[in-house]
Structures are given as structure tokens and as C-alpha cells.
Amino acid sequence: MTPARRNFLKLFGSSIGIIAAETFAPARAQGGAKASVPTTSRKLLIAHRGASAYAPEHTLESYQLALKQDADFVEPDLQITRDGVLVCLHDLTLDRTTNVKEVFPRDFREGLVDGTPTRLWYVTDFTLRQIKQLDAGSWFNVKFKGARVPTFQEAIDLVRGKAGLYPETKAPEVYSQHGFDMERLVLNVLKKNRLDQRSAARHTPVIIQSFSPKSLRKLSGTLKTKLPLVLLIGEEGRARWLTAAGLAEAKQFASGIGPAKALLNKSLVMQAHALGLSVTPYTFRSSNPGRFKTVREEMSYYLHTLDVDALFTDNPDLFPRAPVKE
Ligand code: G3P
Ligand code: CA
């Protein structure tokens, strides 16, 4: 643990759980009244797929580096294996980030990608034992050869006590067609680790995110989780959610929104804050800093000018805790 992290834990009630609880159930008043200020205005750094600019996304190596770079949260995207185990992977398929084609050349299904018939190796067609045979590092850089696809449990084991976890339920509707209940699986793993209650997770706060409002409604309604929930919003969700009515509806089941950064402006951030919703845009990466000279400047603008509460970045080491001059 770095001195900075030790000081951080000491300063903030020895817990980022407190920060998360304050930030993700903001103490701002509703209805446009002057907001009461959260007791900490610390901006939260979420390591997107780990420190994925420097290490292969969703490997323990990437998560470990994110911790070293002082991430407040590590983000595991979640998929489900044929035998019902949650694993950390962004895509529904193993093709892009592992050597599955070499190891299991015949175990594909044909699907259409942009209208073109394509061979696809789906996570849900493989058992955990099979997936553990795959190299999840070489595609990124040969020096990571042998890195494995981690289970959600392995991610928890690595991160707990050192940072928070920010799992995303990926394509729960697809997994439901395979007979899996992704939300229950996620809560079961969290419960087993005693991370399913805000109060229990003082050193390892957990925030669940999803592009699926249905998934979040289920988590908060049917499954009654008290964990903070964040609704991710891409271009396709813009008209539905980034309006006064949409934000008010999101507030019924989520404590924050996570829009694509290009969709945000100051007015939207203020509207969300007035409703008590946190704002956490994605994704900030050094390879694409948009109209800014550097990703550090870009992140600074969103954090300190637009006043978002947190953000997802592939470059945790470049996160500007204080404003950076443009
Ligand atoms: O979860 C925030 C961000 O990661 C959403 O985009 O596609 O990288 O999961 P994606
Ligand atoms: Ca994600």
C-alpha cells in the first residue's frame, strides 16, 4: 500500500465505503433546492477493466496494476460460463481477448457481425475449466502470456480491503435465455463475501452498474439490494434517459447515472445532482482524449469543470485529483 493510500484511508473515515455511500447517495437536496454538500467532495477513480491501458483488460494483472495506481474502484464486467460461474470479461465471446480459436478451434457458433457470417466462441459455451486453459494476455502483449480470465470471486479476493468493486451486469437478458439469473448470481457471490450490504463493506464498497434498466430494477425491486446502482447510458439511451423525465425515472431505481462522456454537459450534471443522482461518465483513455491535448486535461475538465462525481478510465495513473490547467 502506498503512503498516499494509507493517508487516504486514514483521512476518510478509514474507508472508501463512506465516500461511496456519500457520493452515490448524494446528500444533495431534490427539487432544485440548494444542495447540502456531501462531507467529502473527493472524486472517485474507477479503473476501467483494470489499468487496461497498460495491461490486458480484465486480468488479475490489470486489476493489480489499478490498485498500485491508487484506483478507488476496480471495474469487472461480468459474463457467465456454461457451468454457471461469473467471470470477468467485457465481451460475450472469448475471441478478442483470448486464444480460444487456437485451443478450441471447432467449438464456435456462427453468428452475424455487421451482417457478415462470423465464427464466434461464446463464454456461455465453455466451462470454467476450459476457460482457465486460455491465454488472456498475449493478445495485448507477449509479456502477459499466460494471464487468465479471472472469476468474479478471484477479482474480489484480489481487490477486497484495498479498493471498491464496480461490477457490471453484461447482457443479463442474453444469459436469461440460457437459464441463468445473472442478478441473483452476482448478489449470491457478494453475499458469500459479506459485500452485499453497504454497512458491511466499509473497506470494499460495491456499486453495481448496468446498461439494462430491467436488470437494475430487478436488483432494487425484486431482489431488494441496498447497494448503490448506476444506470449506464449510451447513445441509444440518450433520448430515453437524458431528459428531465428520464432522470426522474432513473432515480426510482438507481442512485446514479453513467453516461457516455460525449452525451454530458453542465446542465445535465446539474439536473442529475438536483435529483440526488451521481454522475459517472465513461470512458477516458490516453489513446483518445477527444478535443483535449491529453486525457489528463480531458478528465480534469469533466471532474472539475462539469463537476462529475467519478469517472471510468483506462489510465488510473493519469487521474487528476486536482484541476489541471488546459
Ligand atoms: O461500464 C462503464 C463502461 O465500461 C461501459 O462501457 O462497453 O466498456 O463496458 P463498456
Ligand atoms: Ca463496463
Short mmCIF file of C-alpha atoms and ligand atoms in Angstrom, two decimals:
data_model
loop_
_atom_site.label_atom_id
_atom_site.label_comp_id
_atom_site.label_asym_id
_atom_site.label_seq_id
_atom_site.Cartn_x
_atom_site.Cartn_y
_atom_site.Cartn_z
CA MET A 1 0.00 0.00 0.00
CA THR A 2 1.39 3.39 -0.98
CA PRO A 3 1.70 6.20 1.60
CA ALA A 4 -0.94 8.13 -0.36
CA ARG A 5 -3.42 5.29 0.03
CA ARG A 6 -2.63 4.88 3.72
CA ASN A 7 -3.28 8.59 4.25
CA PHE A 8 -6.41 8.39 2.19
CA LEU A 9 -7.84 5.53 4.24
CA LYS A 10 -6.91 7.34 7.43
CA LEU A 11 -8.34 10.67 6.37
CA PHE A 12 -11.64 9.44 5.06
CA GLY A 13 -13.04 7.54 7.98
CA SER A 14 -10.64 4.72 7.19
CA SER A 15 -12.98 3.70 4.47
CA ILE A 16 -13.83 4.42 0.87
CA GLY A 17 -17.15 2.81 1.73
CA ILE A 18 -18.06 6.02 3.46
CA ILE A 19 -17.07 8.03 0.42
CA ALA A 20 -19.05 5.77 -1.86
CA ALA A 21 -22.12 5.92 0.34
CA GLU A 22 -21.95 9.70 0.44
CA THR A 23 -21.18 10.16 -3.20
CA PHE A 24 -23.54 7.60 -4.58
CA ALA A 25 -26.48 8.52 -2.42
CA PRO A 26 -25.66 12.21 -2.72
CA ALA A 27 -26.77 14.44 0.09
CA ARG A 28 -27.93 16.97 -2.45
CA ALA A 29 -31.47 18.13 -1.98
CA GLN A 30 -34.10 17.20 -4.52
CA GLY A 31 -36.35 19.57 -6.44
CA GLY A 32 -33.65 22.06 -7.32
CA ALA A 33 -33.20 23.39 -3.78
CA LYS A 34 -29.67 24.31 -2.74
CA ALA A 35 -27.89 21.07 -2.26
CA SER A 36 -26.31 20.20 1.01
CA VAL A 37 -22.70 19.41 0.31
CA PRO A 38 -21.50 15.84 0.82
CA THR A 39 -18.98 15.65 3.64
CA THR A 40 -16.33 14.76 1.12
CA SER A 41 -16.14 16.05 -2.40
CA ARG A 42 -13.49 13.54 -3.32
CA LYS A 43 -13.83 12.46 -6.92
CA LEU A 44 -13.74 8.73 -7.47
CA LEU A 45 -11.39 6.95 -9.81
CA ILE A 46 -12.77 3.78 -11.36
CA ALA A 47 -10.20 1.64 -13.14
CA HIS A 48 -11.95 0.63 -16.35
CA ARG A 49 -11.35 -3.11 -16.90
CA GLY A 50 -8.41 -2.56 -14.53
CA ALA A 51 -5.49 -0.41 -15.62
CA SER A 52 -6.36 -1.53 -19.13
CA ALA A 53 -4.16 0.95 -21.00
CA TYR A 54 -1.12 -0.88 -19.61
CA ALA A 55 -2.16 -4.49 -19.02
CA PRO A 56 -4.65 -6.84 -20.69
CA GLU A 57 -8.18 -5.87 -19.68
CA HIS A 58 -9.94 -7.99 -17.09
CA THR A 59 -6.92 -9.94 -15.91
CA LEU A 60 -5.65 -10.02 -12.35
CA GLU A 61 -2.52 -8.31 -13.68
CA SER A 62 -4.63 -5.39 -14.87
CA TYR A 63 -6.58 -5.21 -11.59
CA GLN A 64 -3.37 -5.41 -9.56
CA LEU A 65 -1.87 -2.53 -11.51
CA ALA A 66 -5.04 -0.49 -10.95
CA LEU A 67 -4.60 -0.95 -7.20
CA LYS A 68 -0.99 0.12 -7.47
CA GLN A 69 -2.13 3.22 -9.34
CA ASP A 70 -4.47 4.06 -6.44
CA ALA A 71 -7.82 3.33 -8.06
CA ASP A 72 -10.78 3.84 -5.73
CA PHE A 73 -12.71 1.14 -7.57
CA VAL A 74 -11.85 -1.68 -9.94
CA GLU A 75 -14.40 -2.46 -12.65
CA PRO A 76 -15.17 -6.09 -13.52
CA ASP A 77 -17.57 -6.63 -16.44
CA LEU A 78 -19.34 -9.94 -15.83
CA GLN A 79 -20.20 -12.91 -18.08
CA ILE A 80 -21.38 -16.43 -17.18
CA THR A 81 -19.71 -19.74 -18.09
CA ARG A 82 -21.59 -22.86 -19.23
CA ASP A 83 -21.39 -24.19 -15.68
CA GLY A 84 -22.82 -21.01 -14.19
CA VAL A 85 -19.73 -19.22 -12.89
CA LEU A 86 -19.36 -15.45 -13.11
CA VAL A 87 -16.16 -14.48 -14.90
CA CYS A 88 -14.67 -11.07 -15.65
CA LEU A 89 -14.79 -10.31 -19.35
CA HIS A 90 -16.16 -7.48 -21.44
CA ASP A 91 -17.42 -9.38 -24.48
CA LEU A 92 -20.00 -12.14 -24.74
CA THR A 93 -17.36 -14.02 -26.70
CA LEU A 94 -13.80 -15.08 -25.94
CA ASP A 95 -12.45 -14.31 -29.40
CA ARG A 96 -10.97 -10.84 -28.96
CA THR A 97 -9.11 -11.24 -25.69
CA THR A 98 -8.03 -14.89 -25.55
CA ASN A 99 -6.52 -17.59 -27.77
CA VAL A 100 -9.75 -19.62 -27.75
CA LYS A 101 -9.63 -20.13 -31.52
CA GLU A 102 -6.33 -21.98 -31.19
CA VAL A 103 -7.27 -24.04 -28.15
CA PHE A 104 -10.83 -24.93 -29.15
CA PRO A 105 -10.86 -24.46 -32.96
CA ARG A 106 -14.10 -26.35 -33.53
CA ASP A 107 -16.21 -25.03 -30.65
CA PHE A 108 -17.64 -21.95 -32.32
CA ARG A 109 -21.11 -20.91 -33.31
CA GLU A 110 -21.86 -18.97 -36.47
CA GLY A 111 -23.34 -15.55 -35.91
CA LEU A 112 -23.75 -12.35 -37.83
CA VAL A 113 -21.35 -9.48 -37.14
CA ASP A 114 -22.38 -6.36 -39.06
CA GLY A 115 -24.34 -8.63 -41.39
CA THR A 116 -21.37 -10.92 -42.09
CA PRO A 117 -21.47 -14.61 -41.03
CA THR A 118 -18.73 -14.98 -38.43
CA ARG A 119 -17.41 -17.75 -36.18
CA LEU A 120 -17.95 -16.82 -32.54
CA TRP A 121 -16.71 -18.52 -29.37
CA TYR A 122 -19.25 -17.64 -26.67
CA VAL A 123 -18.33 -17.65 -22.97
CA THR A 124 -21.54 -19.49 -22.20
CA ASP A 125 -20.48 -22.43 -24.42
CA PHE A 126 -17.41 -23.17 -22.25
CA THR A 127 -16.97 -24.43 -18.71
CA LEU A 128 -14.78 -22.54 -16.27
CA ARG A 129 -12.23 -25.35 -16.51
CA GLN A 130 -11.98 -24.85 -20.26
CA ILE A 131 -11.81 -21.07 -19.99
CA LYS A 132 -8.99 -21.37 -17.45
CA GLN A 133 -6.88 -23.06 -20.15
CA LEU A 134 -6.94 -19.91 -22.27
CA ASP A 135 -4.22 -17.30 -22.52
CA ALA A 136 -5.86 -13.92 -21.87
CA GLY A 137 -2.65 -11.91 -22.02
CA SER A 138 -0.73 -12.49 -25.26
CA TRP A 139 -3.22 -10.64 -27.47
CA PHE A 140 -2.22 -7.49 -25.59
CA ASN A 141 1.49 -8.09 -25.23
CA VAL A 142 3.57 -11.22 -25.17
CA LYS A 143 4.94 -10.25 -21.77
CA PHE A 144 1.48 -11.04 -20.34
CA LYS A 145 1.42 -14.54 -21.85
CA GLY A 146 -0.33 -16.93 -19.51
CA ALA A 147 -2.64 -14.39 -17.87
CA ARG A 148 -6.02 -15.99 -17.20
CA VAL A 149 -9.66 -14.94 -17.32
CA PRO A 150 -10.47 -14.35 -13.65
CA THR A 151 -13.64 -15.37 -11.89
CA PHE A 152 -15.59 -12.68 -10.07
CA GLN A 153 -14.54 -14.41 -6.85
CA GLU A 154 -10.87 -14.10 -7.78
CA ALA A 155 -11.35 -10.41 -8.51
CA ILE A 156 -12.96 -9.96 -5.10
CA ASP A 157 -10.13 -11.85 -3.40
CA LEU A 158 -7.58 -9.57 -5.03
CA VAL A 159 -9.35 -6.24 -4.52
CA ARG A 160 -11.14 -6.55 -1.20
CA GLY A 161 -9.75 -4.35 1.54
CA LYS A 162 -7.73 -2.35 -0.97
CA ALA A 163 -10.39 -0.70 -3.16
CA GLY A 164 -14.04 -0.90 -4.09
CA LEU A 165 -15.63 -3.13 -6.73
CA TYR A 166 -17.82 -1.80 -9.51
CA PRO A 167 -19.27 -4.88 -11.28
CA GLU A 168 -21.35 -4.55 -14.44
CA THR A 169 -24.11 -6.99 -15.31
CA LYS A 170 -23.41 -7.54 -19.00
CA ALA A 171 -26.26 -8.73 -21.23
CA PRO A 172 -28.37 -10.28 -18.44
CA GLU A 173 -31.21 -10.78 -20.93
CA VAL A 174 -28.98 -12.98 -23.10
CA TYR A 175 -27.93 -15.09 -20.12
CA SER A 176 -31.54 -15.40 -19.05
CA GLN A 177 -32.18 -17.22 -22.37
CA HIS A 178 -29.55 -19.75 -21.26
CA GLY A 179 -31.36 -20.26 -17.95
CA PHE A 180 -29.09 -18.05 -15.84
CA ASP A 181 -30.23 -15.38 -13.40
CA MET A 182 -27.28 -13.02 -13.54
CA GLU A 183 -28.51 -10.61 -10.87
CA ARG A 184 -29.05 -13.41 -8.34
CA LEU A 185 -25.67 -14.90 -9.16
CA VAL A 186 -23.98 -11.53 -8.56
CA LEU A 187 -25.77 -10.93 -5.27
CA ASN A 188 -25.07 -14.52 -4.14
CA VAL A 189 -21.33 -14.07 -4.67
CA LEU A 190 -21.41 -10.70 -2.90
CA LYS A 191 -23.39 -12.20 -0.03
CA LYS A 192 -20.96 -15.08 0.33
CA ASN A 193 -18.23 -12.47 0.68
CA ARG A 194 -20.30 -10.29 3.01
CA LEU A 195 -20.18 -7.50 0.49
CA ASP A 196 -23.91 -7.32 -0.13
CA GLN A 197 -24.64 -4.66 2.48
CA ARG A 198 -23.39 -1.09 2.42
CA SER A 199 -22.54 -1.16 6.09
CA ALA A 200 -20.66 -4.44 5.78
CA ALA A 201 -18.47 -3.17 3.00
CA ARG A 202 -16.62 -0.33 4.68
CA HIS A 203 -13.27 -1.20 3.15
CA THR A 204 -14.67 -2.63 -0.05
CA PRO A 205 -17.67 -0.65 -1.21
CA VAL A 206 -19.62 -2.22 -4.06
CA ILE A 207 -21.57 -0.37 -6.73
CA ILE A 208 -23.44 -2.33 -9.41
CA GLN A 209 -23.79 -0.86 -12.90
CA SER A 210 -25.73 -1.90 -15.99
CA PHE A 211 -26.91 -0.66 -19.36
CA SER A 212 -30.07 -2.65 -18.64
CA PRO A 213 -32.68 -0.72 -16.65
CA LYS A 214 -34.51 -4.03 -16.30
CA SER A 215 -31.51 -5.52 -14.54
CA LEU A 216 -31.27 -2.60 -12.11
CA ARG A 217 -35.00 -2.60 -11.46
CA LYS A 218 -34.77 -6.29 -10.61
CA LEU A 219 -31.80 -5.72 -8.29
CA SER A 220 -33.52 -2.91 -6.42
CA GLY A 221 -37.12 -4.18 -6.63
CA THR A 222 -37.40 -7.97 -6.64
CA LEU A 223 -34.02 -8.63 -5.03
CA LYS A 224 -34.13 -5.62 -2.73
CA THR A 225 -30.44 -4.87 -2.76
CA LYS A 226 -29.38 -1.83 -0.80
CA LEU A 227 -26.19 -1.48 -2.80
CA PRO A 228 -25.88 1.65 -4.96
CA LEU A 229 -26.92 1.07 -8.58
CA VAL A 230 -25.75 3.06 -11.59
CA LEU A 231 -27.60 3.18 -14.92
CA LEU A 232 -25.20 3.25 -17.87
CA ILE A 233 -26.42 5.32 -20.80
CA GLY A 234 -25.06 5.07 -24.33
CA GLU A 235 -26.12 6.93 -27.45
CA GLU A 236 -29.09 4.57 -27.85
CA GLY A 237 -30.37 5.51 -24.39
CA ARG A 238 -29.84 9.24 -24.72
CA ALA A 239 -33.38 10.27 -25.74
CA ARG A 240 -34.93 7.90 -23.21
CA TRP A 241 -32.92 8.79 -20.11
CA LEU A 242 -31.13 12.11 -20.51
CA THR A 243 -34.25 14.23 -20.14
CA ALA A 244 -35.91 15.66 -17.04
CA ALA A 245 -38.49 12.84 -17.11
CA GLY A 246 -35.88 10.16 -17.82
CA LEU A 247 -33.64 11.25 -14.97
CA ALA A 248 -36.59 11.34 -12.58
CA GLU A 249 -37.50 7.80 -13.65
CA ALA A 250 -33.91 6.60 -13.24
CA LYS A 251 -33.96 7.97 -9.71
CA GLN A 252 -36.68 5.41 -8.87
CA PHE A 253 -34.26 2.50 -9.15
CA ALA A 254 -30.72 3.94 -9.38
CA SER A 255 -28.57 6.20 -7.28
CA GLY A 256 -26.54 7.43 -10.21
CA ILE A 257 -26.15 7.59 -13.97
CA GLY A 258 -23.14 6.56 -16.05
CA PRO A 259 -23.42 8.25 -19.43
CA ALA A 260 -21.01 8.06 -22.34
CA LYS A 261 -18.87 11.16 -21.86
CA ALA A 262 -19.90 12.72 -25.19
CA LEU A 263 -23.51 12.90 -24.01
CA LEU A 264 -22.77 15.08 -20.98
CA ASN A 265 -22.90 18.81 -20.41
CA LYS A 266 -23.00 21.01 -17.34
CA SER A 267 -26.77 21.37 -17.40
CA LEU A 268 -27.29 17.58 -17.36
CA VAL A 269 -24.86 17.16 -14.49
CA MET A 270 -26.72 19.84 -12.52
CA GLN A 271 -30.11 18.30 -13.28
CA ALA A 272 -28.90 14.88 -12.15
CA HIS A 273 -27.35 16.31 -8.98
CA ALA A 274 -30.54 18.22 -8.17
CA LEU A 275 -32.35 14.87 -8.18
CA GLY A 276 -29.70 13.30 -5.97
CA LEU A 277 -28.20 11.22 -8.77
CA SER A 278 -24.43 10.85 -9.02
CA VAL A 279 -22.82 11.22 -12.45
CA THR A 280 -20.04 8.88 -13.62
CA PRO A 281 -19.13 9.16 -17.32
CA TYR A 282 -17.16 6.63 -19.38
CA THR A 283 -14.54 6.04 -20.81
CA PHE A 284 -11.39 8.16 -20.57
CA ARG A 285 -8.31 6.82 -22.32
CA SER A 286 -4.97 8.22 -23.36
CA SER A 287 -5.42 6.77 -26.85
CA ASN A 288 -8.42 9.05 -27.48
CA PRO A 289 -8.55 12.29 -25.47
CA GLY A 290 -11.10 13.86 -27.84
CA ARG A 291 -10.69 17.61 -28.31
CA PHE A 292 -8.20 17.79 -25.43
CA LYS A 293 -4.43 17.64 -25.70
CA THR A 294 -4.17 14.90 -23.08
CA VAL A 295 -6.51 12.56 -21.29
CA ARG A 296 -5.47 14.18 -18.04
CA GLU A 297 -6.83 17.51 -19.24
CA GLU A 298 -9.96 15.82 -20.51
CA MET A 299 -10.58 14.11 -17.16
CA SER A 300 -9.87 17.37 -15.33
CA TYR A 301 -12.50 19.18 -17.40
CA TYR A 302 -15.17 16.59 -16.60
CA LEU A 303 -14.26 16.30 -12.93
CA HIS A 304 -13.56 19.88 -12.01
CA THR A 305 -15.48 21.97 -14.55
CA LEU A 306 -18.53 19.81 -15.27
CA ASP A 307 -18.34 18.55 -11.67
CA VAL A 308 -19.00 14.86 -12.31
CA ASP A 309 -18.60 12.66 -9.23
CA ALA A 310 -16.42 9.93 -10.68
CA LEU A 311 -15.27 8.51 -13.98
CA PHE A 312 -14.12 5.34 -15.69
CA THR A 313 -10.61 5.43 -17.10
CA ASP A 314 -8.13 3.02 -18.67
CA ASN A 315 -5.35 5.24 -17.25
CA PRO A 316 -5.70 5.37 -13.45
CA ASP A 317 -2.21 6.86 -13.11
CA LEU A 318 -3.31 9.97 -15.02
CA PHE A 319 -6.40 10.70 -12.92
CA PRO A 320 -6.22 14.37 -11.83
CA ARG A 321 -7.18 14.65 -8.18
CA ALA A 322 -6.80 18.42 -8.51
CA PRO A 323 -7.69 20.59 -11.54
CA VAL A 324 -5.19 20.58 -14.38
CA LYS A 325 -4.62 23.76 -16.39
CA GLU A 326 -5.57 23.45 -20.07
O1 G3P B 1 -19.18 0.41 -17.51
C1 G3P B 1 -18.74 1.64 -17.97
C2 G3P B 1 -18.18 1.37 -19.29
O2 G3P B 1 -17.30 0.31 -19.09
C3 G3P B 1 -19.23 0.97 -20.26
O3 G3P B 1 -18.71 0.56 -21.41
O4 G3P B 1 -18.54 -1.24 -23.00
O5 G3P B 1 -16.58 -0.61 -21.63
O6 G3P B 1 -18.46 -1.82 -20.60
P1 G3P B 1 -18.03 -0.85 -21.67
CA CA B 2 -18.13 -1.81 -18.27
#
